[in-house]
C-alpha positions as a Markdown table, in Angstrom:
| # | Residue | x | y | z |
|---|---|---|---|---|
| 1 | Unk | -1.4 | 2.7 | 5.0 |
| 2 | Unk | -0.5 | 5.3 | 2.8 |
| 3 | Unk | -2.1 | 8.4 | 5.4 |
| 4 | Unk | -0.1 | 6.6 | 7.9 |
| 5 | Unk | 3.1 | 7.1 | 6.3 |
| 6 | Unk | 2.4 | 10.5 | 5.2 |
| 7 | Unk | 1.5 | 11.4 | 9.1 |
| 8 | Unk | 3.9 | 9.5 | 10.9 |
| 9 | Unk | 7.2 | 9.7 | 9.1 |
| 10 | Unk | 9.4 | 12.7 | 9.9 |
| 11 | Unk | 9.5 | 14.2 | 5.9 |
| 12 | Unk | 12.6 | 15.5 | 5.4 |
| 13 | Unk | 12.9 | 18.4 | 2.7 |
| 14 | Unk | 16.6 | 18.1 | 1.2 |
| 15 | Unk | 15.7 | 16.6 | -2.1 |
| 16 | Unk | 14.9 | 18.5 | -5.1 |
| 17 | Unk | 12.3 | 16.5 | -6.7 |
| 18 | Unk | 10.6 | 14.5 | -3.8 |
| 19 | Unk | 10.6 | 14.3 | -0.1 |
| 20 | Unk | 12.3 | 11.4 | 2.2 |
| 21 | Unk | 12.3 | 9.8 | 5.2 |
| 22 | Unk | 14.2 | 7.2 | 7.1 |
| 23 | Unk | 14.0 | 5.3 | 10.4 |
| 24 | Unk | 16.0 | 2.6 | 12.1 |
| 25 | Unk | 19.9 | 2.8 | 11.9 |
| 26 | Unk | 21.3 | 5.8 | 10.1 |
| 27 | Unk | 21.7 | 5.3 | 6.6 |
| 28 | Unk | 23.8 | 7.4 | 4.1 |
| 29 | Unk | 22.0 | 8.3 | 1.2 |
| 30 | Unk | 22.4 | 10.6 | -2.1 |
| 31 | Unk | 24.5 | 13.0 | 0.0 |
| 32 | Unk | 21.9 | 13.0 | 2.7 |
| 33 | Unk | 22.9 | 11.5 | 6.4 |
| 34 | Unk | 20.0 | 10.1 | 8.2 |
| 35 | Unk | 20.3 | 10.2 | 11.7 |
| 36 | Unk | 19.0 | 6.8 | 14.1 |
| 37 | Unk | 15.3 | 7.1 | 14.6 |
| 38 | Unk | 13.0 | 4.5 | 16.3 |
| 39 | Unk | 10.8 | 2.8 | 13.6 |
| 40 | Unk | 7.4 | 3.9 | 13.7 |
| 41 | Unk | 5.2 | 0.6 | 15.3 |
| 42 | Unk | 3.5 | 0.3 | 11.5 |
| 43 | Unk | 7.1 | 0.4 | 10.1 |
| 44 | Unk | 8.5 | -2.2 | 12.4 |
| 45 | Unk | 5.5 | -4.5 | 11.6 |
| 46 | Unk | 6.0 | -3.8 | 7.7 |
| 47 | Unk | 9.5 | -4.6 | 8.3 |
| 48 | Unk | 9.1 | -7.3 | 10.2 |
| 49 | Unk | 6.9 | -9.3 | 7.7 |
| 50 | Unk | 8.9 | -8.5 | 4.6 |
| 51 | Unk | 12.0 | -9.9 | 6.6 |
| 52 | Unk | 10.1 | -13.1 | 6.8 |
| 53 | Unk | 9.6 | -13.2 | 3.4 |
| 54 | Unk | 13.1 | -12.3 | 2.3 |
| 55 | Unk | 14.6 | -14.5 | 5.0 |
| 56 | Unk | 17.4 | -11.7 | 6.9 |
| 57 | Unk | 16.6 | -9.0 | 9.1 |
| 58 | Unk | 15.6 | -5.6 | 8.3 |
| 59 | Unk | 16.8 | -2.5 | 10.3 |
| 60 | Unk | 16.0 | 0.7 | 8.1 |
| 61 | Unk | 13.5 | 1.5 | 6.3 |
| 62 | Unk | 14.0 | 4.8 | 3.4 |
| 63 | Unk | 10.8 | 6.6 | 2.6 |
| 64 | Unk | 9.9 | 8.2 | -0.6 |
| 65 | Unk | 7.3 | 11.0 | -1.0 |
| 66 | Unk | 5.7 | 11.7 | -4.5 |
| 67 | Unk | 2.9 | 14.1 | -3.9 |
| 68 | Unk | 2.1 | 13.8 | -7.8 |
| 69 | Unk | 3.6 | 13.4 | -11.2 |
| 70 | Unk | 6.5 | 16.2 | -11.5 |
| 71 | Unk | 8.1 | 14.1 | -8.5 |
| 72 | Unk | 10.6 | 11.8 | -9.6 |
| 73 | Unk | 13.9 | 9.8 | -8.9 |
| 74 | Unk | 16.6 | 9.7 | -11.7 |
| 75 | Unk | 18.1 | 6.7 | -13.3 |
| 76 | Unk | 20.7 | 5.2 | -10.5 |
| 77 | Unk | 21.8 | 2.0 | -9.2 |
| 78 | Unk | 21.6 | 2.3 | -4.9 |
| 79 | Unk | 25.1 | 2.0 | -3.3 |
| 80 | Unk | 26.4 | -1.1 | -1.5 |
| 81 | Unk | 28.0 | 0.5 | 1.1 |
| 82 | Unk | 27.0 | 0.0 | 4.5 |
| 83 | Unk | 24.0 | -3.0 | 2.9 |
| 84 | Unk | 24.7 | -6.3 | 4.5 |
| 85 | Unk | 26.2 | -8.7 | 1.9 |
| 86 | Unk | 23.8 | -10.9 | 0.3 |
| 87 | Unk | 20.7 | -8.8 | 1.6 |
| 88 | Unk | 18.2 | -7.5 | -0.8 |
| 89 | Unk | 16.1 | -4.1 | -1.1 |
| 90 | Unk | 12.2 | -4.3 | -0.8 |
| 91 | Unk | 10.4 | -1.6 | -1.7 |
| 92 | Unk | 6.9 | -1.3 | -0.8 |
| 93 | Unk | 4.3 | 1.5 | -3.0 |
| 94 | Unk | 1.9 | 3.1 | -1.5 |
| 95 | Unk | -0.6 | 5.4 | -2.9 |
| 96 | Unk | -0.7 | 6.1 | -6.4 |
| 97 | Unk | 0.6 | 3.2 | -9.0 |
| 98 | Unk | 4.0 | 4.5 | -10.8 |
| 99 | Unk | 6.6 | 3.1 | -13.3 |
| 100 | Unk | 10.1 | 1.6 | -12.6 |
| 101 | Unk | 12.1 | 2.0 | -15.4 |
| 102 | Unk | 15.2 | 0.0 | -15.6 |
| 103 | Unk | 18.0 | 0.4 | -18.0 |
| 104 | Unk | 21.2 | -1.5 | -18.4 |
| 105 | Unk | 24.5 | 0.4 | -16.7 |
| 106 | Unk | 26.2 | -0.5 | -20.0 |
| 107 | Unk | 24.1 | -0.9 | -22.7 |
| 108 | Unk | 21.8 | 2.4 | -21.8 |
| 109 | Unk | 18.7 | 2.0 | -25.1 |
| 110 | Unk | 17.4 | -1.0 | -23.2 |
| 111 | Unk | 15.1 | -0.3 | -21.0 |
| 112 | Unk | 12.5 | -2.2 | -19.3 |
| 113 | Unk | 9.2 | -0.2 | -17.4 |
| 114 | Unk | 7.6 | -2.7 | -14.1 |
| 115 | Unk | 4.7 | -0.8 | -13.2 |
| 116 | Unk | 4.2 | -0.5 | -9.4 |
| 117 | Unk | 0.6 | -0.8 | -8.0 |
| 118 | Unk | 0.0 | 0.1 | -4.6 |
| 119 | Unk | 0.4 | -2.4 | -2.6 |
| 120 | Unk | 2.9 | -4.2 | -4.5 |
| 121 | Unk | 6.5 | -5.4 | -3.0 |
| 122 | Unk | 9.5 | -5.3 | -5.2 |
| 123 | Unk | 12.0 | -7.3 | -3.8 |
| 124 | Unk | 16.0 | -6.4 | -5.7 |
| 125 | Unk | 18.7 | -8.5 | -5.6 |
| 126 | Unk | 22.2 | -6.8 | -5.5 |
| 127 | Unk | 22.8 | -8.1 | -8.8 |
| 128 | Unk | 20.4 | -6.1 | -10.3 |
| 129 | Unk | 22.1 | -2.9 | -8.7 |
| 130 | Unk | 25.1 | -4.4 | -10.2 |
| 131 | Unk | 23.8 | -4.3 | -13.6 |
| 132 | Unk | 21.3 | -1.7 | -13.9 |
| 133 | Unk | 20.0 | 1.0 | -13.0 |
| 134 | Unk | 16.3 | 2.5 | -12.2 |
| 135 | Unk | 13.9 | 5.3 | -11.8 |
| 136 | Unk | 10.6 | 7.0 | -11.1 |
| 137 | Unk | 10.4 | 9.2 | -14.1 |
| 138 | Unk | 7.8 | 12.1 | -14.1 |
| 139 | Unk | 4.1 | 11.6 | -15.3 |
| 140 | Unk | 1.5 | 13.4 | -16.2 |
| 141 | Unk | -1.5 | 12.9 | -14.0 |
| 142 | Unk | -0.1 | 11.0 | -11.3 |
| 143 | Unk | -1.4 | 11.0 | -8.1 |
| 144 | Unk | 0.4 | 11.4 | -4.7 |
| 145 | Unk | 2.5 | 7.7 | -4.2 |
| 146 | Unk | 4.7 | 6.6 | -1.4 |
| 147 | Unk | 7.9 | 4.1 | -1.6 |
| 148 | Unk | 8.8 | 2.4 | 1.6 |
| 149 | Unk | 12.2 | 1.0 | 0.7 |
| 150 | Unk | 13.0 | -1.7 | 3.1 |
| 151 | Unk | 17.2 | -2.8 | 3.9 |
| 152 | Unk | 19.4 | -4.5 | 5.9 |
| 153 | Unk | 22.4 | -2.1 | 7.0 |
| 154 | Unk | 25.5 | -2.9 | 8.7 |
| 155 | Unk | 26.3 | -0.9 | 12.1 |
């Protein structure tokens, strides 16, 4: 699944510290517009499963490339605007196995690591984007990973 992604995504190089993708309905994200683009079929079967398992449709999915451990994401909460109330954010790893690290948004020393196998589906609530925030934070030795983040966006 993982050389799939990696051959059949269109990579897009704006990011610093990792490359993205996205498919389905534009989506707004970090400063970066992502136009429409048809869903890979492999995508639109991923999506198609993990809506069945969150219970509400899924129309974009946001890739994230980390060819090895100086790739990262800083701590952030992901922005409500233009998610479908009530819809959660699945992300799906691929690849390499990587930490989440959450912190609190107001109480920043606690700090709690998930570690992400490939594989794995993390399914967020918006709550926890209300009251926290994550990242992938560089590590040595890591090898190449990639995040399929699944949503639900409003047209």
């Amino acid at each position: 699944m993982f050389d799939m992604a990696e051959r059949n995504l269109s990579w897009d190089d704006r990011m610093r510290s990792r490359r993205t993708a996205s498919c389905g309905v534009a989506y707004n994200y970090s400063g970066i517009s992502y136009p429409d683009r048809e869903m890979p079929p492999f995508v639109q079967e991923l999506a198609a499963r993990i809506a069945g398992v969150v219970g509400h449709r899924i129309n974009n999915c946001l890739a994230n490339l980390y060819p090895d451990g100086t790739a990262k994401m800083g701590f952030h909460s992901d922005s409500s605007a233009g998610v479908v109330a009530g819809t959660t954010t699945s992300i799906l790893s691929l690849g390499a196995p990587r930490v989440l690290t959450f912190r609190r948004r107001l109480r920043r020393d606690e700090r709690h690591d998930m570690a992400l196998a490939p594989g794995s589906l993390l399914i967020m609530r918006a709550s926890v984007q209300e009251g926290w925030q994550h990242a992938v934070l560089a590590a040595e030795a890591a090898g190449p990973r990639i995040s399929l983040t699944f949503r639900s966006l409003s047209r």
